[in-house]
Coordinates of C-alpha atoms in Angstrom, one line a residue:
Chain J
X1 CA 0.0 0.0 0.0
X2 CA 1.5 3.5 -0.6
X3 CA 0.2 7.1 0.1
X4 CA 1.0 10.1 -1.4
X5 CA 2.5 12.9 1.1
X6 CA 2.1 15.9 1.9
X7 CA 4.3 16.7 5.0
X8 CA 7.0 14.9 6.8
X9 CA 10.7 15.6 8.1
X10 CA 12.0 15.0 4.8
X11 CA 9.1 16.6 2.8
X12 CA 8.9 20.1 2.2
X13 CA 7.4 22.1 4.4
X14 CA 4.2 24.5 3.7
X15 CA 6.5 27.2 3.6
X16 CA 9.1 25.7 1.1
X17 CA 6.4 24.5 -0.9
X18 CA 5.1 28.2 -1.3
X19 CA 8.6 29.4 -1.3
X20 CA 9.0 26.8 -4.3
X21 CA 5.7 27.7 -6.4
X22 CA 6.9 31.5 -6.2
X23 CA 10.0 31.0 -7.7
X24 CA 8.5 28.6 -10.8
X25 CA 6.4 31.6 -11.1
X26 CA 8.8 34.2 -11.0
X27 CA 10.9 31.9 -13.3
X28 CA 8.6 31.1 -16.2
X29 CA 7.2 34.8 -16.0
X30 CA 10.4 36.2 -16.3
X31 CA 11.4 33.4 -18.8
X32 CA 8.8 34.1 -21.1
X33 CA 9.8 37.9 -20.9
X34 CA 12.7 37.1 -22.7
X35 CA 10.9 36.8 -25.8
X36 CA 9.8 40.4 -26.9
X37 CA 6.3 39.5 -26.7
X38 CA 5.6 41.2 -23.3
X39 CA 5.5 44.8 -25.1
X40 CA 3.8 43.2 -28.0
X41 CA 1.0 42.2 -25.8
X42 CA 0.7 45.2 -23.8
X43 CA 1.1 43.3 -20.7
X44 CA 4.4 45.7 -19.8
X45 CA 1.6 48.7 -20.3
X46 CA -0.7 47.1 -17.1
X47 CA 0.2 49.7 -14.1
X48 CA 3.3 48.3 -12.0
X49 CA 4.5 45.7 -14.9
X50 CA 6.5 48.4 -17.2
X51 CA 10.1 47.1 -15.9
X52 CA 8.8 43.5 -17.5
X53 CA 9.6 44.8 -21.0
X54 CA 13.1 45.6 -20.0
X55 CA 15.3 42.8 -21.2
X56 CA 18.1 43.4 -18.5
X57 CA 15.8 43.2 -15.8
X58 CA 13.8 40.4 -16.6
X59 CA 17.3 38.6 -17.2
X60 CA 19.0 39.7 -13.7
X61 CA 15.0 38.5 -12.2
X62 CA 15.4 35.1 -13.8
X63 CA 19.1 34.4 -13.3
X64 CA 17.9 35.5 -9.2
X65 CA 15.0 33.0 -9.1
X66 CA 17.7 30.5 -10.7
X67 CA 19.2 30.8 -7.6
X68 CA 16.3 30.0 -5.5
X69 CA 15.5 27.2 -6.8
X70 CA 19.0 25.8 -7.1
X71 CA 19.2 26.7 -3.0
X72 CA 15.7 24.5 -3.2
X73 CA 16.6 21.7 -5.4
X74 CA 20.3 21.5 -2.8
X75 CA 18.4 21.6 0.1
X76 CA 15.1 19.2 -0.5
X77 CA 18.2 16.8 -2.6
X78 CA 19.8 16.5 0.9
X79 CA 17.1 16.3 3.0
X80 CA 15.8 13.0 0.7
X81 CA 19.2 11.9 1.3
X82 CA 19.4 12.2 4.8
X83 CA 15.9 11.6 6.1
X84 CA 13.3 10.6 3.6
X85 CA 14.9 8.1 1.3
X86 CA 14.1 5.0 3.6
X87 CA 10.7 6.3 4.2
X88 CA 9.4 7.9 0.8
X89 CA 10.0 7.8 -2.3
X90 CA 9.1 9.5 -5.5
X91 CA 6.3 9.3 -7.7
X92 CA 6.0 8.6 -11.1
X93 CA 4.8 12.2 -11.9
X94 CA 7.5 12.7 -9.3
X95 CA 10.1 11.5 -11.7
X96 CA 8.3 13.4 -14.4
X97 CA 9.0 16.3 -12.1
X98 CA 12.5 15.5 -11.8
X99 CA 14.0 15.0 -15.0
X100 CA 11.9 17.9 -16.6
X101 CA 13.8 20.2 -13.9
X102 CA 16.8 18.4 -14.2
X103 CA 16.9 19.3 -18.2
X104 CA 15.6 22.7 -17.4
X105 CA 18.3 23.2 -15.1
X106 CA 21.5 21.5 -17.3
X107 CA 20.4 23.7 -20.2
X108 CA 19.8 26.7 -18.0
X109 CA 23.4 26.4 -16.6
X110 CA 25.0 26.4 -20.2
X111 CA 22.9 29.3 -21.7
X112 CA 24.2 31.2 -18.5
X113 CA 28.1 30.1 -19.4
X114 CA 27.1 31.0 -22.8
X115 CA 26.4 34.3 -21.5
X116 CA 29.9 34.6 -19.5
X117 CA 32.8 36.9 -21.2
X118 CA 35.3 34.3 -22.8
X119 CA 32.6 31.4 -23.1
X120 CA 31.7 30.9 -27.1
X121 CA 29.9 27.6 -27.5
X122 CA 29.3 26.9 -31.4
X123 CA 26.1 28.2 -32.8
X124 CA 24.1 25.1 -33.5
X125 CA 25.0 24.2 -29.8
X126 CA 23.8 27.7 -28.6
X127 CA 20.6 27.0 -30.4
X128 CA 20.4 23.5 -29.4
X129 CA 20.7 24.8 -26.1
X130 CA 18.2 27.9 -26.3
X131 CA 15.7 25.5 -27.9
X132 CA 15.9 22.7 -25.1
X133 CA 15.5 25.3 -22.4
X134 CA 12.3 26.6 -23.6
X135 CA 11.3 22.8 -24.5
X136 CA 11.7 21.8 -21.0
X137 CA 10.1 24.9 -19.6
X138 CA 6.9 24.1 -22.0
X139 CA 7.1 20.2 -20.5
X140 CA 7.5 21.2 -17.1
X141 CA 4.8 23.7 -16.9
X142 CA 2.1 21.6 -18.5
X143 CA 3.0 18.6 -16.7
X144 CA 3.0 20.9 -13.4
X145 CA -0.6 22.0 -14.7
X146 CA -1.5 18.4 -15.4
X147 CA -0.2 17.7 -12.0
X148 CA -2.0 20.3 -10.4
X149 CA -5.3 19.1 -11.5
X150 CA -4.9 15.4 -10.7
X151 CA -3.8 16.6 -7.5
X152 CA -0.9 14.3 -7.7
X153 CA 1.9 14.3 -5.4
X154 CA 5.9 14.3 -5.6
X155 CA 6.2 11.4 -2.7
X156 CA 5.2 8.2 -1.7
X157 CA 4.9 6.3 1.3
X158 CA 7.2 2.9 1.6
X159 CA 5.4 0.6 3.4
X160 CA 8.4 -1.9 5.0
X161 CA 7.1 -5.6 5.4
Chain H
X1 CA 53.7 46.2 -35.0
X2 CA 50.3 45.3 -34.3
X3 CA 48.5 46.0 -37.4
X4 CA 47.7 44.3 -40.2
X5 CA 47.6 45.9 -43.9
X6 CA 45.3 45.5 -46.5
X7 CA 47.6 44.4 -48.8
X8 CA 49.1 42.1 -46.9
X9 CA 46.9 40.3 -45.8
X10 CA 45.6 39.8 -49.4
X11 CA 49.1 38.6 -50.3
X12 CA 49.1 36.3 -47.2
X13 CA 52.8 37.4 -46.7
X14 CA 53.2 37.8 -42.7
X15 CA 56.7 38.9 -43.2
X16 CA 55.8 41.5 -46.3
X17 CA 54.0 43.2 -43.4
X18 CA 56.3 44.2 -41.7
X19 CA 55.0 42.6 -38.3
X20 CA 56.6 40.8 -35.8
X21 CA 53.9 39.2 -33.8
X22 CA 50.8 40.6 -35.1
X23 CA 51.2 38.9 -38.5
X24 CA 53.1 35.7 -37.2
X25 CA 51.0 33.0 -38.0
X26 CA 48.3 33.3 -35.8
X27 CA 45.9 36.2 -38.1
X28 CA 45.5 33.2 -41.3
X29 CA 44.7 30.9 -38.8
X30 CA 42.1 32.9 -36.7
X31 CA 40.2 34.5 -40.1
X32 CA 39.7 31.1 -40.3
X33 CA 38.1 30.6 -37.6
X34 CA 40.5 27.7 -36.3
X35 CA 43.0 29.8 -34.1
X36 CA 42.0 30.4 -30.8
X37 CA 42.0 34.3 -30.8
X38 CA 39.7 36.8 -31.7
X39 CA 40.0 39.1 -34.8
X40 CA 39.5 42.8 -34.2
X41 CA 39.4 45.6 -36.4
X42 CA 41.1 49.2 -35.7
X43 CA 39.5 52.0 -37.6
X44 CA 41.8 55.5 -38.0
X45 CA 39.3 58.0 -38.0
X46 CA 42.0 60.4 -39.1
X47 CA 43.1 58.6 -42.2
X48 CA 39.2 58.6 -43.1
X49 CA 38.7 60.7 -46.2
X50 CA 35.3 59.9 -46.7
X51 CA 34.9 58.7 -49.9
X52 CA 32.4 55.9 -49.3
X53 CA 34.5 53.0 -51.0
X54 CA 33.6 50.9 -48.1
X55 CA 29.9 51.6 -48.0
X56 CA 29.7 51.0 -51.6
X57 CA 32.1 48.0 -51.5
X58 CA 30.0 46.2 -48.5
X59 CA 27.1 47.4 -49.9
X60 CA 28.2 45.0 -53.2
X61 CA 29.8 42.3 -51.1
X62 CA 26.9 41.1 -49.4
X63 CA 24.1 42.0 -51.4
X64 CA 23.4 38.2 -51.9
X65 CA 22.4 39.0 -48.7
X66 CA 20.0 41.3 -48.3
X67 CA 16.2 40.7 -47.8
X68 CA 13.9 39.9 -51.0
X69 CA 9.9 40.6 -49.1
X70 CA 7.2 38.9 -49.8
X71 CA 4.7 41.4 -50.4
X72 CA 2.2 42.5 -49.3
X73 CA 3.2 41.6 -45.7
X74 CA 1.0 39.9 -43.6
X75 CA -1.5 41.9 -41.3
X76 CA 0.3 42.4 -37.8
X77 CA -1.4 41.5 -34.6
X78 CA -2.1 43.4 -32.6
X79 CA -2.5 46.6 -34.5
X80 CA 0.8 48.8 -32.7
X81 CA 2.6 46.0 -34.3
X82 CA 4.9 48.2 -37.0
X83 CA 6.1 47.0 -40.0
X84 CA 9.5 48.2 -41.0
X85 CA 9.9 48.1 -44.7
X86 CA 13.4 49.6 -46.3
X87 CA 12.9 47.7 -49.7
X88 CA 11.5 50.4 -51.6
X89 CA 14.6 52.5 -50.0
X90 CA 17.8 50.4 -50.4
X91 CA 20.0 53.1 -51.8
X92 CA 19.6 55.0 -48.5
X93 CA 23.6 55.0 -47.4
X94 CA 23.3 57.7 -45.0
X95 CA 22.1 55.6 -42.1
X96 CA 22.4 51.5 -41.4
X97 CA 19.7 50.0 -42.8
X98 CA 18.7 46.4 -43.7
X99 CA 20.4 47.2 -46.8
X100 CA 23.4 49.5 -46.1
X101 CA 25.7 47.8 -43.1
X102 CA 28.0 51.0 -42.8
X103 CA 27.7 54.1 -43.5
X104 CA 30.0 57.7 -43.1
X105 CA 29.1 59.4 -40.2
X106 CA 30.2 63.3 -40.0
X107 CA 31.4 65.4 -37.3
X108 CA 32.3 68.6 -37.5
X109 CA 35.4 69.3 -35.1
X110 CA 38.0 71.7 -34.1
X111 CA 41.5 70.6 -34.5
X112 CA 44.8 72.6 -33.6
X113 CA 42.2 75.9 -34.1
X114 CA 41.1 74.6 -37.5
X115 CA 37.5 73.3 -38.0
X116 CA 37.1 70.5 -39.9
X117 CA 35.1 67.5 -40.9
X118 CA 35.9 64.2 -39.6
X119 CA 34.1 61.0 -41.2
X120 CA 33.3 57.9 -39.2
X121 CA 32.9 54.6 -40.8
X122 CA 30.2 53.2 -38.6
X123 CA 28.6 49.6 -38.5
X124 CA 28.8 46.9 -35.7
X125 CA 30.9 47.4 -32.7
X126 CA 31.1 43.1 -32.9
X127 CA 31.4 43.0 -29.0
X128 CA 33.4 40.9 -26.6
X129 CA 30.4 39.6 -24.6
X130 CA 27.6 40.4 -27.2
X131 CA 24.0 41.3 -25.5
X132 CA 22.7 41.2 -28.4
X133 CA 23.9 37.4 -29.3
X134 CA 23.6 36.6 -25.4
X135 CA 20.1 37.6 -25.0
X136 CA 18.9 36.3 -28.1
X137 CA 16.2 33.6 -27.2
X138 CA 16.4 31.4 -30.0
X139 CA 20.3 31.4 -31.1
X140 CA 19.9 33.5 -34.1
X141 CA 22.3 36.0 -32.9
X142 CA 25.5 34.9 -32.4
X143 CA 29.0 35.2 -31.7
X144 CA 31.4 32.9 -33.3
X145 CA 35.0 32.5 -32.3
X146 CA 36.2 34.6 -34.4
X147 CA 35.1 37.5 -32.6
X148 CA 32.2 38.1 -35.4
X149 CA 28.8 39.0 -34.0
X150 CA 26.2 37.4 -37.3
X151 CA 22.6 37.7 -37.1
X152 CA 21.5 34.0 -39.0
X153 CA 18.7 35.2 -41.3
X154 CA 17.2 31.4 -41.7
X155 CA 16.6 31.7 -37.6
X156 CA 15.9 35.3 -36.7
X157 CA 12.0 36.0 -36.2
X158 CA 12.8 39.5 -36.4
X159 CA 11.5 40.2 -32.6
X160 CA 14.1 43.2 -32.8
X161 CA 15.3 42.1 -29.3
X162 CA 18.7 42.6 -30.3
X163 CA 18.6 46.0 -31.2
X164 CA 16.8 46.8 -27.9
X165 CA 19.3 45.1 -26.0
X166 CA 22.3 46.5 -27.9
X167 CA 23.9 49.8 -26.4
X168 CA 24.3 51.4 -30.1
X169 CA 21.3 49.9 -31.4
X170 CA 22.8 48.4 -34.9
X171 CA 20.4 46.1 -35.6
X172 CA 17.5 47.1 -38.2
X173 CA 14.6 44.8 -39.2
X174 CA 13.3 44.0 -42.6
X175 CA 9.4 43.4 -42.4
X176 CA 8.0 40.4 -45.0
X177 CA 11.0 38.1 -45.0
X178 CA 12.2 35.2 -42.8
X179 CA 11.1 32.0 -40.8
X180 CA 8.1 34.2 -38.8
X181 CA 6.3 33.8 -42.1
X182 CA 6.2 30.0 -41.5
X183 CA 5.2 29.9 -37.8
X184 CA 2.5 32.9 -37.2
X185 CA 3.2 35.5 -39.2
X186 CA -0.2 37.7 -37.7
X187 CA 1.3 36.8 -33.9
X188 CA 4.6 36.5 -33.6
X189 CA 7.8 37.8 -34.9
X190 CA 8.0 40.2 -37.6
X191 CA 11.2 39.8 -40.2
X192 CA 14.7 39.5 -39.8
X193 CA 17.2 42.0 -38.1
X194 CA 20.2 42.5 -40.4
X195 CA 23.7 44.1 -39.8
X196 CA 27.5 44.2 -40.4
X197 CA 28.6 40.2 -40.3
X198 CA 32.0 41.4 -40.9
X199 CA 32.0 39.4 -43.8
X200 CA 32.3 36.7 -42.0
X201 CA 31.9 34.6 -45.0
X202 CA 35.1 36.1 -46.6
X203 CA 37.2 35.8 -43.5
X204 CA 36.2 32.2 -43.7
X205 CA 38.0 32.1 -47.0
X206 CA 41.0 33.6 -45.2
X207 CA 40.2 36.9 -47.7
X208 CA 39.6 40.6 -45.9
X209 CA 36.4 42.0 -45.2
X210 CA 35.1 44.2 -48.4
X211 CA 35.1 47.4 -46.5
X212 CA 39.0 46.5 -45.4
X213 CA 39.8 45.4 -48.9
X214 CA 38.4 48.6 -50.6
X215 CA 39.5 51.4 -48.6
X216 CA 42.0 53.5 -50.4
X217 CA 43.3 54.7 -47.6
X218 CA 44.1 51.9 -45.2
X219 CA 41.9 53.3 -43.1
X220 CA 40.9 49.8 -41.2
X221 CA 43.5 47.1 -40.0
X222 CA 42.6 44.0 -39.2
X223 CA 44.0 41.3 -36.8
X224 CA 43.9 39.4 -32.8
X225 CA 42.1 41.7 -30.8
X226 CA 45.3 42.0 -28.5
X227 CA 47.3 42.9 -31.4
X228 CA 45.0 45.6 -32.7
X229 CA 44.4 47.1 -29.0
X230 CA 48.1 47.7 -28.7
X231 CA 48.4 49.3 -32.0
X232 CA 45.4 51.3 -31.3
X233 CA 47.1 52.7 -28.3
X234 CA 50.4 52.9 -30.3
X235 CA 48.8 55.2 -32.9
X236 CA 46.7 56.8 -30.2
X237 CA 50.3 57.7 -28.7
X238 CA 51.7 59.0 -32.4
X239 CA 48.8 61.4 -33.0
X240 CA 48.2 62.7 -29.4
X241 CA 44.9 61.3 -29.8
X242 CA 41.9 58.5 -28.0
X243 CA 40.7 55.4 -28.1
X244 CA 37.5 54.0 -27.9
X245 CA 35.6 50.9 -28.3
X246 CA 38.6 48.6 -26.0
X247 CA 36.4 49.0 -23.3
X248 CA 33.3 49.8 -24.3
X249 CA 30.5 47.6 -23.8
X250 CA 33.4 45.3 -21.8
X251 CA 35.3 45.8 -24.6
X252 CA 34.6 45.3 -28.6
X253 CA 36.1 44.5 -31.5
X254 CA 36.1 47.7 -33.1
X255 CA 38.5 50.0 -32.0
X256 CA 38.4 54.0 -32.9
X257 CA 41.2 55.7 -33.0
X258 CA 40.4 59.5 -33.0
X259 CA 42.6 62.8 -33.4
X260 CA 39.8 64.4 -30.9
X261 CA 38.3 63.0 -27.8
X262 CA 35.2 61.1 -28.1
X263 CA 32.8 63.4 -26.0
X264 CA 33.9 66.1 -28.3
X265 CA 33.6 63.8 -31.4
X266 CA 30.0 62.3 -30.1
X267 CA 28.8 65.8 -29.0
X268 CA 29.0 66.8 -33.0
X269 CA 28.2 63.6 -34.8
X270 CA 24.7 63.1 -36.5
X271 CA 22.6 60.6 -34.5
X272 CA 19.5 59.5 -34.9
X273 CA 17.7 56.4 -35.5
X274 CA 20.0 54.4 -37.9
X275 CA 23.0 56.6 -36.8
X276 CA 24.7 55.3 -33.9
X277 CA 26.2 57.6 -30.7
X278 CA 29.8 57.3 -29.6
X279 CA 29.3 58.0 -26.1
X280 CA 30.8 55.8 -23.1
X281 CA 29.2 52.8 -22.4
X282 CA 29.1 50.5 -19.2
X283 CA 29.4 46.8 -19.5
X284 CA 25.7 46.1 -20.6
X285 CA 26.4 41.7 -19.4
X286 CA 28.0 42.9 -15.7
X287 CA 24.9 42.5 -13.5
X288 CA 24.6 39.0 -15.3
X289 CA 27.7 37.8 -15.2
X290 CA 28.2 39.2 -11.2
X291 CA 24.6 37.0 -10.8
X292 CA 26.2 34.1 -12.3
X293 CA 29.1 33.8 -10.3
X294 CA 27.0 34.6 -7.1
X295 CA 24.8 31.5 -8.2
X296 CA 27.5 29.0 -7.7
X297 CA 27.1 29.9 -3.7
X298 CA 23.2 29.0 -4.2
X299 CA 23.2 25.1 -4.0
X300 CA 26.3 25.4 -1.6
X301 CA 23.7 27.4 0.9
X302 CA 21.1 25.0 0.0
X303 CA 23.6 21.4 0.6
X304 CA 24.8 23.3 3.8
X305 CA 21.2 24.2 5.5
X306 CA 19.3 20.8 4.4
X307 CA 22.6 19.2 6.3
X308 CA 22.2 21.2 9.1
X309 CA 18.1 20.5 9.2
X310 CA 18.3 17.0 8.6
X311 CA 21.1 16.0 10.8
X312 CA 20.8 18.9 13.5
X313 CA 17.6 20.0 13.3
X314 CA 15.8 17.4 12.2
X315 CA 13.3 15.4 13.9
X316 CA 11.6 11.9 13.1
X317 CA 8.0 11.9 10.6
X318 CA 5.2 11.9 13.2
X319 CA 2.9 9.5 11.5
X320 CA 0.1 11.6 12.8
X321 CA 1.3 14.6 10.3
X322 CA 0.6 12.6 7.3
X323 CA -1.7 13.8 4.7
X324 CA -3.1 12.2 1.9
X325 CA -1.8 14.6 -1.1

């Protein structure tokens, strides 16, 4: 018998699960701002939102959430290690989960090299690179969404016999 | 001496140049785009004469090029959505245009009490770190090793994000042509953004740029970027005169050498849409590349406070906490 869960020692807490959801926010927001469509679709012109239509600062936003979430993906990696792995383990929409920002997060980390002074990858790679980030963005989110509506959880139960 | 003629580099004779290090070896190998340096380009503003051999000669060089529109263009959505159509104008040289990738900009300068008329070839700075190619979401901008900054026409949607992101705003879009017209043309994108590609087709070929190769004056050298800064300086010395463009932007692969100091230079200069400034400017990539590096601490912080919780502060599940999700 296994049981999805919400709360443990080695699950997130309520706060790091908001703390998480903020940042994916922030992060795909600020993700899709890098495409010029923010002006386009006069969502910098709603009151409080102009700075979304600045490149620069929608770039220092995302690279700041990037943080976040790699403090978050540290933090809940050693905590699985240390006190949850005998006790829960993941789902399969909790795999889903995993590899989607796993790919998001290998591809995120080369288009920020890319970006360093002294760092030229090849141009196909670039692109191979700039596409596969926004692919795993788009699989992520929807499967999030998916996720969201089947209520369906990151962890499991192990039941020990 | 750091600098690199036009005629010898056509000849390919390193020692004909009269170079020690500069032409050794390394600039064949690097316009190739198989030596590990980048290629910059020093531009003696006081040499310039103004006669437009360059503008004409890129101008003829890469019209293979330039855009060919389908016309009429499809109807933009929503309506503030601008078209930006320079077809009907393509002999405009007097500005960069999809069309015309340097032009002569004038300036109208005092010098040892005398007035006279400077004339600025202007096109792409080619940057160090390029915004433009580092903030380009889908790779179509992009900086090859080389040191050349090349907008791929086959991939750019024409979003114009480059030129908003560039400090001189090269870039100029070309309404009606490109992949966009594939995807959504009423939605999204909106043509392709075209600029100086410092020939990067003939440097391939291990030939000069057309603008280098037509300039009757030996206005541009051509060679590594460390090379060229040095001899920038060195001439900067010999004429009691500036630099710019070594540090601009972090640093670019166009350097000016001027006979009058660039405030005084920029203050008189034509700008305008099309017409770039010549002002200072701050490294645009510094906040991101300051982030970046502070990133590395994040999952440090993260591995270090999940240790501490889960071995300090952590306590056993309480069974009784358990929710179904």
């Amino acid at each position: 018998m296994e049981k999805t869960v919400a709360r443990s020692s080695a699950a997130p807490s309520k706060a790091m699960v908001r703390l998480y959801i903020a940042v994916t926010a922030v992060l795909a927001f600020t993700g899709f701002g890098q495409m010029p469509i923010f002006k386009r679709y006069y969502l910098a012109d709603i009151p409080g939102l102009g700075w979304s239509a600045n490149f620069y600062a929608t770039h220092a936003i995302h690279y700041l959430g990037a943080s976040l979430l790699f403090f978050l993906m540290a933090y809940h990696i050693t905590g699985y290690f240390l006190a949850g792995r005998h006790s829960y383990s993941l789902t399969k929409s909790g795999w889903a989960r995993v590899i989607f920002l796993a790919g998001l997060t290998v591809t995120g980390i080369f288009r920020v090299l890319k970006n360093m002074p002294d760092i030229v990858f090849s141009p196909n790679f670039t692109m191979f690179i700039d596409f596969a980030h926004l692919g795993f963005a788009m699989l992520f989110l929807f499967s999030c969404l998916g996720f969201l509506i089947f209520r369906t959880g990151w962890l499991k139960e192990v039941t020990h016999n | 001496m750091g600098k690199i003629s036009r005629r010898s580099f056509i000849k390919g004779s390193l020692a004909a140049a009269g170079a020690l290090s500069v032409s050794a070896a390394p600039l064949p190998a690097s316009a190739k785009g198989i030596g590990p340096g980048e290629l910059a380009t020093m531009l003696d503003i006081g040499k310039c004469i103004g006669c437009g051999a360059c503008v004409e000669a890129c101008r003829d060089s890469n019209e293979h090029k330039f855009p060919e529109p389908d016309k009429p263009f499809p109807k933009m959505y929503p309506p503030r959505v601008k078209t930006a159509d320079w077809s009907e104008q393509r002999d405009v040289d007097d500005r960069l245009t999809p069309y015309n990738w340097l032009f002569i900009q004038y300036a109208d300068v005092e010098i040892d009490g005398e007035q006279t008329t400077l004339t600025v070839p202007r096109r792409c700075m080619h940057c160090t770190n390029p915004p433009c190619a580092d903030l380009c979401p889908f790779g179509a901008a992009r900086k090859l090793k080389n040191g050349i900054t090349r907008i791929h026409p086959d991939i750019c949607l024409g979003g114009a994000k480059c030129k908003m992101v560039c400090p001189w705003d090269i870039p100029e879009r070309q309404t009606g042509v490109g992949p966009y017209l594939q995807v959504l043309p009423n939605f999204a994108g909106n043509g392709v953004m075209f600029k100086c590609d410092r020939c990067y087709d003939l440097i391939e070929q291990g030939n000069l740029p057309a603008c280098i190769e037509a300039c009757p004056e030996d206005v541009q050298t051509i060679g590594p970027r460390d090379e060229i800064i040095a001899a920038a300086y060195a001439r900067a010395k010999e004429i009691n005169g500036y630099v710019y463009g070594d540090k601009e932007n972090g640093g670019t692969n166009t350097i000016y050498v001027s006979p009058v100091p660039f405030d005084v230079l920029n203050e008189a200069l034509d700008k305008g849409p099309g017409m770039p400034h010549m002002a200072p400017v701050p490294d645009s990539m510094a906040n991101a590349d300051t982030l970046a590096k502070a990133m590395i601490l994040a999952p440090i912080a993260g591995l270090a406070a999940g240790f501490i919780k889960f071995t300090g502060g952590g306590k056993p599940s309480n069974p009784s906490n358990k929710k179904e999700s």
